[in-house]
Coordinates of C-alpha atoms in Angstrom, one line a residue:
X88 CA 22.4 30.6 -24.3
X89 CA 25.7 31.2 -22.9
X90 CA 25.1 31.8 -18.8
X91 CA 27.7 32.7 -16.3
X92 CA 28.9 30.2 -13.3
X93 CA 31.3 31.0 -10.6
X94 CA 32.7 28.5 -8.6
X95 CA 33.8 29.4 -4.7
X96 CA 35.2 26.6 -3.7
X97 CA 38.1 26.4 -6.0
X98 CA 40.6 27.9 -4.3
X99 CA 40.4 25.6 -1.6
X100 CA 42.6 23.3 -3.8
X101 CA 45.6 25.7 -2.9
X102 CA 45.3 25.1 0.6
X103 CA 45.3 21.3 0.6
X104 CA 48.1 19.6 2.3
X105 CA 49.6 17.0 0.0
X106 CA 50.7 13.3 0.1
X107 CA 54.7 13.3 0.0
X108 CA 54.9 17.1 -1.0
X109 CA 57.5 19.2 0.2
X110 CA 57.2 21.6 3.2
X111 CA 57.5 25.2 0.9
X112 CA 55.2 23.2 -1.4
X113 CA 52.6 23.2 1.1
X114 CA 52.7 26.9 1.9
X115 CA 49.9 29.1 0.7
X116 CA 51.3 30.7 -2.8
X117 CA 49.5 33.6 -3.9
X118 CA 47.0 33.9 -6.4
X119 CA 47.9 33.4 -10.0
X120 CA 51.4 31.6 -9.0
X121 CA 52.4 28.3 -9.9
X122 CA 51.4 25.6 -7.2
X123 CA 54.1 23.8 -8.8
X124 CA 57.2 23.6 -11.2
X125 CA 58.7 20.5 -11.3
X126 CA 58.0 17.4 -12.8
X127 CA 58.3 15.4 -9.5
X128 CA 55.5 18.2 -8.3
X129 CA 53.1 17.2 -10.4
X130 CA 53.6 13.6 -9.6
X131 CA 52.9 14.2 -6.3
X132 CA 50.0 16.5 -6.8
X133 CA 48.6 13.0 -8.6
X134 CA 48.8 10.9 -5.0
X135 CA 46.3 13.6 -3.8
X136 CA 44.2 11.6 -1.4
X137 CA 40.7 13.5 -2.3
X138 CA 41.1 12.1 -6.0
X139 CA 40.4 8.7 -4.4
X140 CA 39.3 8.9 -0.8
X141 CA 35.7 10.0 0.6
X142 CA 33.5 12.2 -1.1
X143 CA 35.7 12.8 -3.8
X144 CA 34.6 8.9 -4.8
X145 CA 31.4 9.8 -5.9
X146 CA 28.9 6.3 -4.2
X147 CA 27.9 8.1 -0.9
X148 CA 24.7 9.8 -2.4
X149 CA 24.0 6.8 -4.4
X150 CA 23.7 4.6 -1.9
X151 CA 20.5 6.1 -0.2
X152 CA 18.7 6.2 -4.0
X153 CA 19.1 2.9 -5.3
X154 CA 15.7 0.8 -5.6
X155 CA 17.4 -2.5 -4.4
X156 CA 17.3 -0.9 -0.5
X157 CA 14.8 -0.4 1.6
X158 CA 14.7 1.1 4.9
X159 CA 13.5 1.2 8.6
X160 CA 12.0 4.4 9.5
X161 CA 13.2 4.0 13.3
X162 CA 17.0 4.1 12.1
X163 CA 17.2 6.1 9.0
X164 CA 14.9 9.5 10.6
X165 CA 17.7 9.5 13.6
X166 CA 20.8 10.4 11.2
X167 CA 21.3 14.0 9.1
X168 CA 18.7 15.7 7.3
X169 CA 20.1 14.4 3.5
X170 CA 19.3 10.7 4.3
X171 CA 15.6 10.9 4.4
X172 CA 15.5 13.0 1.4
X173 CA 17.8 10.9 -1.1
X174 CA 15.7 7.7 0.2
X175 CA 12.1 9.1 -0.6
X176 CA 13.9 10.8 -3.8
X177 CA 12.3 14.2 -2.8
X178 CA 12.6 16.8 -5.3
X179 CA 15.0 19.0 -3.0
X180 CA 17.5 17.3 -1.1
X181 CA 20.1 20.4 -0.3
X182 CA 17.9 23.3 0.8
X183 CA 18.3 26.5 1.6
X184 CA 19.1 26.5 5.7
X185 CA 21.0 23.3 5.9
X186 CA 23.5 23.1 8.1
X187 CA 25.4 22.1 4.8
X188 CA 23.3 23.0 1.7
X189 CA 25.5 21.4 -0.8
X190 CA 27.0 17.9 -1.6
X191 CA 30.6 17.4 -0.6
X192 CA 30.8 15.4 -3.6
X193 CA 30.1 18.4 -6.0
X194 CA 31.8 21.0 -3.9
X195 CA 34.8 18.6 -3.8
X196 CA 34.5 17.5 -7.4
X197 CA 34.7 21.1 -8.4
X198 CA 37.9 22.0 -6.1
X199 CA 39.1 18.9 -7.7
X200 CA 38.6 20.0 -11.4
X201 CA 40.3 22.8 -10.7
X202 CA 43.5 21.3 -9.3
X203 CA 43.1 18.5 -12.7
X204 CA 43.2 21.2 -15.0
X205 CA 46.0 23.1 -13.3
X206 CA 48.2 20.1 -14.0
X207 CA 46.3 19.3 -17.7
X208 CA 47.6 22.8 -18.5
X209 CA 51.0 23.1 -16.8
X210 CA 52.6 19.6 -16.2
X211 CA 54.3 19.9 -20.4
X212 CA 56.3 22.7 -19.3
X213 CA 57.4 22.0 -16.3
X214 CA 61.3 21.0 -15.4
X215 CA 63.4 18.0 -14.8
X216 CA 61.3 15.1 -16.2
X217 CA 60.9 13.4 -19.8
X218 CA 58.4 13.8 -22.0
X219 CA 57.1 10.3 -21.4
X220 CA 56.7 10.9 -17.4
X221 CA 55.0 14.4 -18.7
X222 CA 52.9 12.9 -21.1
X223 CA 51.8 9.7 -18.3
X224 CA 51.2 12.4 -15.7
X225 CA 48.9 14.4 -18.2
X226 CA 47.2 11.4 -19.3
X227 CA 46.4 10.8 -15.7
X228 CA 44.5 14.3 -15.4
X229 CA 42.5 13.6 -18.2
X230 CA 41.6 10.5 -17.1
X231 CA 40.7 11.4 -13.5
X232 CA 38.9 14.7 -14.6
X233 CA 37.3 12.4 -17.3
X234 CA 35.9 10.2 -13.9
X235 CA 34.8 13.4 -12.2
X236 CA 32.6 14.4 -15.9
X237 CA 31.0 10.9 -15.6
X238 CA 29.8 11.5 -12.1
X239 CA 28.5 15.3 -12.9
X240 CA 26.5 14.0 -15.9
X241 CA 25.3 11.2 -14.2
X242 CA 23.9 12.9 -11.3
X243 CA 23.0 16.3 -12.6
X244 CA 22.3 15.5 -16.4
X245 CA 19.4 13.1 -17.9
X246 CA 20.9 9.3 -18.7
X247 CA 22.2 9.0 -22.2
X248 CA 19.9 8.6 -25.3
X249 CA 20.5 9.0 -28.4
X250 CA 17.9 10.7 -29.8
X251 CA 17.5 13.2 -27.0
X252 CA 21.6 13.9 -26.1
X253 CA 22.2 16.7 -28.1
X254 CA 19.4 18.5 -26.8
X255 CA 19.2 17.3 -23.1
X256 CA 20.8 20.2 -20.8
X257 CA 24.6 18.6 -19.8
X258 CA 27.2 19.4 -17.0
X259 CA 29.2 22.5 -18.0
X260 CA 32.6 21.5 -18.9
X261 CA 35.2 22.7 -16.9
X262 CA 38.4 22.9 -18.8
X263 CA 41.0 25.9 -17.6
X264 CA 42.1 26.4 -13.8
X265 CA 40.7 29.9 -13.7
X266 CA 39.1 30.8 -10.2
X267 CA 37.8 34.0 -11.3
X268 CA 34.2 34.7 -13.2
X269 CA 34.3 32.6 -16.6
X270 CA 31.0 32.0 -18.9
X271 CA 29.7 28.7 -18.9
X272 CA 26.8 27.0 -20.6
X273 CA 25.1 23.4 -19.4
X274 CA 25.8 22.3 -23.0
X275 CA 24.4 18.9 -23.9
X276 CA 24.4 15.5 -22.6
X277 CA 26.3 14.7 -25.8
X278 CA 29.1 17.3 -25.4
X279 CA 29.2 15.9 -21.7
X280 CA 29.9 12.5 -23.2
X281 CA 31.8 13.6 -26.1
X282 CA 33.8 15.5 -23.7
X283 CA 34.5 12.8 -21.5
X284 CA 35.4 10.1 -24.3
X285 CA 38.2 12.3 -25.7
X286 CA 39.9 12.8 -22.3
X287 CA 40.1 9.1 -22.2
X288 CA 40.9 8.3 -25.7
X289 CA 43.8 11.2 -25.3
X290 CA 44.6 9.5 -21.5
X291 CA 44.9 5.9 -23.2
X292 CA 47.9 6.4 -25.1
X293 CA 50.0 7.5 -22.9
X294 CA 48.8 6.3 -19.0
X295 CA 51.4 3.1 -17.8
X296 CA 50.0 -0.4 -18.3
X297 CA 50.7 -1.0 -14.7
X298 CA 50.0 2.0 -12.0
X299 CA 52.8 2.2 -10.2
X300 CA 50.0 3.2 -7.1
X301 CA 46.3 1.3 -7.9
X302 CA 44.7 4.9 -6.8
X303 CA 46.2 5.8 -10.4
X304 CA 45.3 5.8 -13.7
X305 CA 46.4 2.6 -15.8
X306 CA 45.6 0.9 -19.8
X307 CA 43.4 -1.2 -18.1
X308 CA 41.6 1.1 -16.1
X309 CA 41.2 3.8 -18.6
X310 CA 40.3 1.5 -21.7
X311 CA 37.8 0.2 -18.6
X312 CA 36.4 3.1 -17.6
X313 CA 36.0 4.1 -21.4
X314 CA 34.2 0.5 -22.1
X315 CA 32.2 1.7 -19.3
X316 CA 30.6 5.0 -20.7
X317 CA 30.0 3.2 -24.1
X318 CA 28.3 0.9 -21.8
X319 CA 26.2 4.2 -19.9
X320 CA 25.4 5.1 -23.7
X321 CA 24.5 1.9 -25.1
X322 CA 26.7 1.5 -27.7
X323 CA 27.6 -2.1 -26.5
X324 CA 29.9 -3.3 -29.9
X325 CA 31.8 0.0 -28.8
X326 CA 32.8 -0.8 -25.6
X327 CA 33.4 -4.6 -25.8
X328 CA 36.7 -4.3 -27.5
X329 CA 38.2 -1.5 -24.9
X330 CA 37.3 -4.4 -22.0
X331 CA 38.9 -6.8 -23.8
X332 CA 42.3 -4.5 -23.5
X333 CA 41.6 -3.6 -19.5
X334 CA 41.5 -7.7 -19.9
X335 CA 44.7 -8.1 -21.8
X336 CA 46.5 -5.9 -19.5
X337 CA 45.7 -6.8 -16.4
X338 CA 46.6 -10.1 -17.9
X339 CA 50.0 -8.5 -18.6
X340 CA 49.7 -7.0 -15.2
X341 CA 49.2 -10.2 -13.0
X342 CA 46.9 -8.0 -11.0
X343 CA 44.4 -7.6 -10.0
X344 CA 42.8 -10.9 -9.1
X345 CA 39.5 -11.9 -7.5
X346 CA 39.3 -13.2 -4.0
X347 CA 37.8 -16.6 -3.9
X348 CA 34.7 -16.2 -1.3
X349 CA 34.2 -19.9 -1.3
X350 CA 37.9 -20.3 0.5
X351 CA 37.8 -17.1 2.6
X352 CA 34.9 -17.6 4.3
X353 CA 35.8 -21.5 4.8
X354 CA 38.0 -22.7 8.6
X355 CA 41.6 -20.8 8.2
X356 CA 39.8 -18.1 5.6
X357 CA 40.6 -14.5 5.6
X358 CA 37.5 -13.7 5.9
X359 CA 37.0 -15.1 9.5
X360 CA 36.2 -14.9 12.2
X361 CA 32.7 -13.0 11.5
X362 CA 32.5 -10.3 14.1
X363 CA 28.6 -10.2 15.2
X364 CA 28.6 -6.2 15.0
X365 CA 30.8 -5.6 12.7
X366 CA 30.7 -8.4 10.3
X367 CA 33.4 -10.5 8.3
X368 CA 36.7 -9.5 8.1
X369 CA 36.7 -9.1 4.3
X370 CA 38.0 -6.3 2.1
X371 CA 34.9 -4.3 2.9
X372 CA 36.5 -3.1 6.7
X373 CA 39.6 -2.4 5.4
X374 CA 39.8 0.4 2.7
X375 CA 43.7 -0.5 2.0
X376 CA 42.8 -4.0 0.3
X377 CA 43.2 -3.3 -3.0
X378 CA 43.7 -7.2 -4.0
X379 CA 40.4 -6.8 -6.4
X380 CA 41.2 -2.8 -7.9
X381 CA 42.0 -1.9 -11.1
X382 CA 41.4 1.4 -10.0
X383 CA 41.2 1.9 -6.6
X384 CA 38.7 4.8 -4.9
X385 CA 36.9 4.0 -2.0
X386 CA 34.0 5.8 0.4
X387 CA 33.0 5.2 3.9
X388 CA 30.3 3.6 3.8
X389 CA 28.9 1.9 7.2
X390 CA 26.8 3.1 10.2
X391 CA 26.4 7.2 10.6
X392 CA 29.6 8.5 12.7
X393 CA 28.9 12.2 12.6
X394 CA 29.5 11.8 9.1
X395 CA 27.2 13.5 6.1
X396 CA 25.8 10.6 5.0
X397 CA 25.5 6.5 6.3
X398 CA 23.8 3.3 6.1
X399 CA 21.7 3.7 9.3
X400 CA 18.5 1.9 8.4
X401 CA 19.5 0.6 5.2
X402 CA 18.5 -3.3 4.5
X403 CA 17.4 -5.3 1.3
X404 CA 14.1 -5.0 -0.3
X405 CA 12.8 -8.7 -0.3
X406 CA 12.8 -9.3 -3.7
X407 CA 16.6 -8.8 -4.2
X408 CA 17.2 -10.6 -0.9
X409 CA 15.4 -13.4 -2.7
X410 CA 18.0 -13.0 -5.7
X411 CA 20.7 -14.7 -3.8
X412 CA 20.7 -18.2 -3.7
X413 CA 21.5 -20.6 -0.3
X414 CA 24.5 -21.0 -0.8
X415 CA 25.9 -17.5 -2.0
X416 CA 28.5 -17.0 0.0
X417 CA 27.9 -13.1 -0.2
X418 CA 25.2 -13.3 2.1
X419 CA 28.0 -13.7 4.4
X420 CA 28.2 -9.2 4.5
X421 CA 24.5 -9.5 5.7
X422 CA 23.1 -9.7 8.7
X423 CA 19.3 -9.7 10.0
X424 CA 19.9 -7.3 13.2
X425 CA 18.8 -3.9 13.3
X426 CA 22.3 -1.5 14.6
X427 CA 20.7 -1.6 18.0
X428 CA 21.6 -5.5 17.7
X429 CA 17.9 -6.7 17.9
X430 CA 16.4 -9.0 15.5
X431 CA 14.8 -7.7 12.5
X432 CA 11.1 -7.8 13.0
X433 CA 10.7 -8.6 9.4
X434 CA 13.6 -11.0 9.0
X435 CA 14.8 -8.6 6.6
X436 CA 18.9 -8.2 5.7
X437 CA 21.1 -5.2 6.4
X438 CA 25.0 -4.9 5.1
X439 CA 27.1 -4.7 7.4
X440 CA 30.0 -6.6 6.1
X441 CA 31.0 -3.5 4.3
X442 CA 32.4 -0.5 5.8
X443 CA 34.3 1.3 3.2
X444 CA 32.9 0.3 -0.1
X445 CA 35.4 0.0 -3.7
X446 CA 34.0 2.8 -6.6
X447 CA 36.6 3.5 -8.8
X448 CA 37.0 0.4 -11.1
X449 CA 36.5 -2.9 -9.8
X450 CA 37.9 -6.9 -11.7
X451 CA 34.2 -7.9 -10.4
X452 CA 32.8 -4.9 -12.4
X453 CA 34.8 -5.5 -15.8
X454 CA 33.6 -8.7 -15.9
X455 CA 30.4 -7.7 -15.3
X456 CA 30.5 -5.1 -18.0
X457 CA 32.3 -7.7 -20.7
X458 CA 29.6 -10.2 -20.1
X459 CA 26.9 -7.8 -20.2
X460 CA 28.0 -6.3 -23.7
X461 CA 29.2 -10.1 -25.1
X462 CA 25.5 -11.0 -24.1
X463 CA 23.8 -7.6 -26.3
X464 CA 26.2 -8.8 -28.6
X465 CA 25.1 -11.9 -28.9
X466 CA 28.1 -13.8 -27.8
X467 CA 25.8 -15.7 -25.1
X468 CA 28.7 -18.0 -24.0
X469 CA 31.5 -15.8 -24.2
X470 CA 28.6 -13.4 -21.7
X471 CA 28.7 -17.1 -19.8
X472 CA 32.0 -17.5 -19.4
X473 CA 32.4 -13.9 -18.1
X474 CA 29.3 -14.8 -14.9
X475 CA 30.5 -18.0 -14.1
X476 CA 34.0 -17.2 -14.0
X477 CA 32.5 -14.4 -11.0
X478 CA 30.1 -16.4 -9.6
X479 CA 32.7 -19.9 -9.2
X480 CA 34.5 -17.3 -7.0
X481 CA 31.3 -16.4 -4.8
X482 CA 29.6 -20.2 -4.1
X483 CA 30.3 -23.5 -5.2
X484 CA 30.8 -24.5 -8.6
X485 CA 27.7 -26.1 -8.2
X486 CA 25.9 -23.3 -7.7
X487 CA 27.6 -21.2 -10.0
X488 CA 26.2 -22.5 -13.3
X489 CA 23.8 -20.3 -15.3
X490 CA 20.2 -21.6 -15.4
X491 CA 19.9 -23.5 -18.5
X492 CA 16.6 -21.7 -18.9
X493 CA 18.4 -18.7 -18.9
X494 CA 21.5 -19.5 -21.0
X495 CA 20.2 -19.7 -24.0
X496 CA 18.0 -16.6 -24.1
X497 CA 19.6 -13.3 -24.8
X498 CA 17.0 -11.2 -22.7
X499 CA 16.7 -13.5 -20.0
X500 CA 20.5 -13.8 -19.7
X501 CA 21.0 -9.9 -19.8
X502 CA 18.7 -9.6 -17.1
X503 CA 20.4 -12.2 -15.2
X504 CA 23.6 -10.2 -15.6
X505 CA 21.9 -7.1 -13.9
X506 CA 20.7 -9.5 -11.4
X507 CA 24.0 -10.2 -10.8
X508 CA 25.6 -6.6 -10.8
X509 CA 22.7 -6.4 -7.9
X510 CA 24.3 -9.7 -6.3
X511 CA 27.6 -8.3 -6.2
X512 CA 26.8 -4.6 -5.5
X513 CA 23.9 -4.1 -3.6
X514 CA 23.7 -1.2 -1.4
X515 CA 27.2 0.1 -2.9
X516 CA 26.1 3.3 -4.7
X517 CA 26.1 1.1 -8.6
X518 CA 22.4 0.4 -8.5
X519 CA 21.3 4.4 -8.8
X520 CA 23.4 4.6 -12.5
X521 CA 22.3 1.2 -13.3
X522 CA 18.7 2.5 -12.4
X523 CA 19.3 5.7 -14.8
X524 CA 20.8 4.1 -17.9
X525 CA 18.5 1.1 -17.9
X526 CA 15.3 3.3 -17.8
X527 CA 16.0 4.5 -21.4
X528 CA 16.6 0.7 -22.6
X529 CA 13.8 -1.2 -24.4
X530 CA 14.4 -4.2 -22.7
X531 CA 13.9 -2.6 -18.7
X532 CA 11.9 1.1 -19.6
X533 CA 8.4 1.8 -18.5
X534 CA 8.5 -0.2 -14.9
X535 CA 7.7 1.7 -12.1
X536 CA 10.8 2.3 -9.7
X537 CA 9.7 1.5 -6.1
X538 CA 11.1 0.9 -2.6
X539 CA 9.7 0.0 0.8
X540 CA 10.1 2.4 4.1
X541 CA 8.9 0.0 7.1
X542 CA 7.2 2.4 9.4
X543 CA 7.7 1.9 13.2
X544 CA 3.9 1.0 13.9
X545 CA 4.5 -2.1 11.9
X546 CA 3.4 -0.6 8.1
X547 CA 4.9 -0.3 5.0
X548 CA 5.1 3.1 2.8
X549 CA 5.7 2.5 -0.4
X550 CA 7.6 5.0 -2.4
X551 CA 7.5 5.8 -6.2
X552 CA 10.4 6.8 -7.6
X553 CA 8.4 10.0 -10.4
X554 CA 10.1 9.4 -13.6
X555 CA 11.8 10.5 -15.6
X556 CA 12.6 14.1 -13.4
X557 CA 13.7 12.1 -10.7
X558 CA 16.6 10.1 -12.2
X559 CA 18.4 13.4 -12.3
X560 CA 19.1 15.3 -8.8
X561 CA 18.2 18.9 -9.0
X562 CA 21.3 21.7 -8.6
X563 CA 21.0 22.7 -5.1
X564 CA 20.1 26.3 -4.4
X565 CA 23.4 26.8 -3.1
X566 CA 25.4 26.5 -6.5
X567 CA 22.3 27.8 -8.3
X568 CA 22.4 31.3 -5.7
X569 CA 26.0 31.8 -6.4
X570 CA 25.7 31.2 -10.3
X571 CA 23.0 33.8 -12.0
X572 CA 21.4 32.2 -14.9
X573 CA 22.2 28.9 -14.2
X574 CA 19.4 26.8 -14.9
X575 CA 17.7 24.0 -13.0
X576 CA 16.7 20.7 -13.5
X577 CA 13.0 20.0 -13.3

C-alpha cells in the first residue's frame, strides 16, 4: 500500500555552512536552484562535516541499548529524558512533549539524504571536472547514502532473515532530492538491503583506493562496509571475499594500521600518562586520530555536557567485565569510580577512556568481521590468525593465544569472536546491531536479553529486553504526526 511521507527537515541542508566552500556558495539559493555547479562544488559538498561528525554517525542511541552495559540509577536519572528510556528499552523513547521529540540522528540522516541525492543526481552534469572525478564523487554519494540505509534499517526495520525479508516492513527509500510531498512506502527489509547492496556495488567501481581524506569513501572501505551487510544478513561466503579486497587495499594503501596497546600504554607510550578523570590519552580523547580508520566517523561519546545523549551512569555488566583477562591491556579505558570520583560500591567498571568513540569503519572491525566469516566458513585458522593478529596488539603475546579448547571448535570459536567484538567495543554503540542480527542466528537465538540497573538503596533491577518488538525502535510520533499513513512498528 503505497502511503505518503513528507519530510521537514530537508531543507535544512541548504542552509548548512560548508567545509572550504565559497562565500556565494554559502548564501541561501532559492528553492529549486542548484546548490551547486561545478565539479570542485560537489567535492566540497563531500567534506560536509555532518556526513562524519556527531549525530550524523549513527552510535549515540546505541550506546544506551546494548546488553553488555549496565547502569547506576543515581547517575543515569540526572541526565535528559532519552537516556532512561533507551536503557530500560521502553516502548516509546521520543514522545509527544519532549523538549526534542525526535532523534537527531534521523532528523539529520534525512537532511543528509537529501543533500546525497542532490549530488547522486547532479554531480554527471556539472562543469570543469573529468568524468573520473565525476564518477569518484558519485560513487561517494552512493556509498555514504548506502551507510545512512544501513542505519535506518537497522534501527527502524526488523534484523535480516531470510525467510521473513521480503515481507518484514523496511525503511522507505529515499532516492530523489525532492523537498516537496512524494509517495513513499516502508517497502521490505529486502528492498532496504537490496537497496543498499547496489549503491555499494555501483560505489565500488569507481571510489579511489586511497581517500584522499579518511572521512571519505575508499575500495577498502566500501568493499568493507559491503562485507559488512552480507555479514548483518548472514550470507557469510558472500562477504568474505569483499574483506579480503578492503585487506588487499589497505595493503596497497599502507594505512591504516593498528596501534600496538602493549607499547602505548608501556613508560614513553602514547598512551600516558592516565589522567585519573579523564582517563588515558589514547585515540578515544582525541576525535582527529584517525591512525586505526578506514573510514573515519566519530560521535561524542563521554559524560553528559548539555548534550542529547551521554554515558552518565554507564559501566559493565559483570559478566563482560569478567571477559577480559588480567592482563588486557584495554582495561586500561576503565575505571572503577563513579563521575563524582567515588569508588564504585560494587567494584564495578565504567569507560572512561573514551570520549569520542570511531563508527564508521574501523582495521579492528575488519578483522573482526574476516575472522568471524573465515570461522562460519570453516576456515578456523585463517578465523585464528585474524583474533590473534588483534589481540597480540591489545596484551602480551602470551596472552593473546586462542584457548586451545576453543580453537578447534567452530561454535565455540565464533562465540569467542563475539566475545571479542565485546572486548574491543563495549559500550561503543556495536553491541545493539550485534544484539539484533545475532537474535535471528541458530547458534545465539532464544536467550533472554537482560541488563542490570543498580538502584540507589543498594538493589538491583533487572531489565528484560521483550523480544522480538524491541530489537526495532518504534517511529517517534513526531515523524509519524507529520507523515499520514505511515505505519508503526509494534
Amino acid at each position: 500500500m503505497i502511503k505518503k511521507i513528507i519530510y521537514p527537515f530537508l531543507y535544512i541542508t541548504l542552509l548548512f555552512s560548508f567545509v572550504a566552500c565559497k562565500k556565494d556558495f554559502l548564501e541561501v539559493v532559492p528553492l529549486g536552484n542548484q546548490v551547486a555547479t561545478t565539479t570542485d562544488d560537489y567535492d566540497k559538498l563531500m567534506n560536509n562535516p555532518v556526513f562524519y561528525m556527531n549525530e550524523a554517525s549513527g552510535g549515540q542511541e546505541a550506546v544506551s541499548m546494548g546488553d553488555e552495559t549496565g547502569a547506576e540509577a543515581a547517575f543515569l536519572n540526572r541526565g535528559t529524558v532519552w537516556m532512561p528510556r533507551l536503557f530500560q528499552w521502553a516502548d516509546s523513547i521520543y514522545k509527544p512533549g519532549d523538549e526534542i521529540p525526535y532523534p537527531f540522528m534521523l532528523r539529520e540522516g534525512l537532511e543528509n539524504m537529501y543533500l546525497l541525492n542532490k549530488i547522486i543526481t547532479e554531480v554527471m552534469a556539472s562543469s570543469g571536472g573529468s568524468d573520473t572525478q565525476k564518477k569518484q564523487l558519485l560513487g561517494e554519494a552512493k556509498a555514504t547514502r548506502a551507510w545512512l540505509n544501513l542505519l535506518f534499517v537497522n534501527y527502524y526495520a526488523k534484523p535480516y532473515n531470510a525467510a521473513t525479508a521480503a515481507t518484514d516492513p523496511g525503511f522507505p527509500i529515499i532516492d530523489k532530492a525532492d523537498i516537496t510531498v512524494q509517495r513513499f512506502d516502508r517497502g521490505s527489509v529486502q528492498s532496504s538491503y537490496d537497496f543498499i547492496i547496489k549503491d555499494l556495488t555501483d560505489a565500488l567501481a569507481d571510489v579511489p583506493v586511497h581517500p584522499r581524506i579518511v572521512t571519505r569513501m575508499s575500495k577498502p572501505a566500501v568493499a568493507g562496509l559491503l562485507g559488512k551487510v552480507y555479514v548483518f544478513m548472514g550470507r557469510y561466503a558472500d562477504a568474505l571475499p569483499l574483506l579480503d579486497n578492503a585487506f588487499a587495499a589497505i595493503a596497497a594503501n599502507g594505512a591504516p594500521v593498528l596501534y600496538n596497546y602493549n607499547v602505548e600504554f608501556a613508560p614513553g607510550g602514547a598512551f600516558l600518562p592516565i589522567d585519573p578523570t579523564f582517563g588515558p590519552q589514547g585515540p578515544g580523547v582525541n576525535r582527529n586520530d584517525t591512525r586505526e580508520a578506514i573510514l573515519s566517523k566519530v560521535y561524542y561519546n563521554g559524560p553528559n555536557r548539555g548534550n542529547m545523549f551521554g554515558t552518565d551512569g554507564l559501566v559493565l555488566m559483570p559478566a563482560v567485565a569478567a571477559l577480559y583477562g588480567p592482563h588486557d591491556q584495554r582495561l586500561l579505558l576503565y575505571t572503577n569510580r563513579d563521575l563524582d570520583g567515588n569508588l564504585n560500591p560494587g567494584g564495578r567498571l565504567r569507560k572512561y577512556g573514551i570520549t569520542w568513540s570511531r563508527y564508521g569503519l574501523q582495521l579492528p572491525e575488519l578483522y573482526l568481521l574476516r575472522a568471524e566469516c573465515r570461522a562460519r566458513t570453516n576456515d578456523l585458522g585463517g578465523a585464528i590468525t585474524d583474533l590473534e593478529t588483534l589481540r597480540r596488539n591489545r596484551m602480551p603475546a602470551a596472552d593473546a593465544q586462542v584457548p586451545p579448547a576453543v580453537a578447534g571448535n567452530q561454535v565455540a570459536l565464533i562465540k569467542y569472536i563475539i566475545d571479542e567484538r565485546i572486548r574491543e567495543f563495549a559500550q561503543e554503540g556495536y553491541r545493539w546491531f550485534d544484539m539484533r542480527r545475532l537474535s535471528v542466528d541458530p547458534i545465539f537465538s532464544g536467550k533472554a536479553i537482560t541488563r542490570n540497573l543498580y538502584n540507589t538503596n543498594g538493589t538491583t533491577t533487572v531489565i528484560t529486553l521483550r523480544q522480538p518488538d524491541r530489537l526495532v525502535m518504534k517511529i517517534p510520533p513526531y515523524f509519524l504526526q507529520n507523515n499520514p499513513g505511515m505505519p508503526d512498528n509494534p
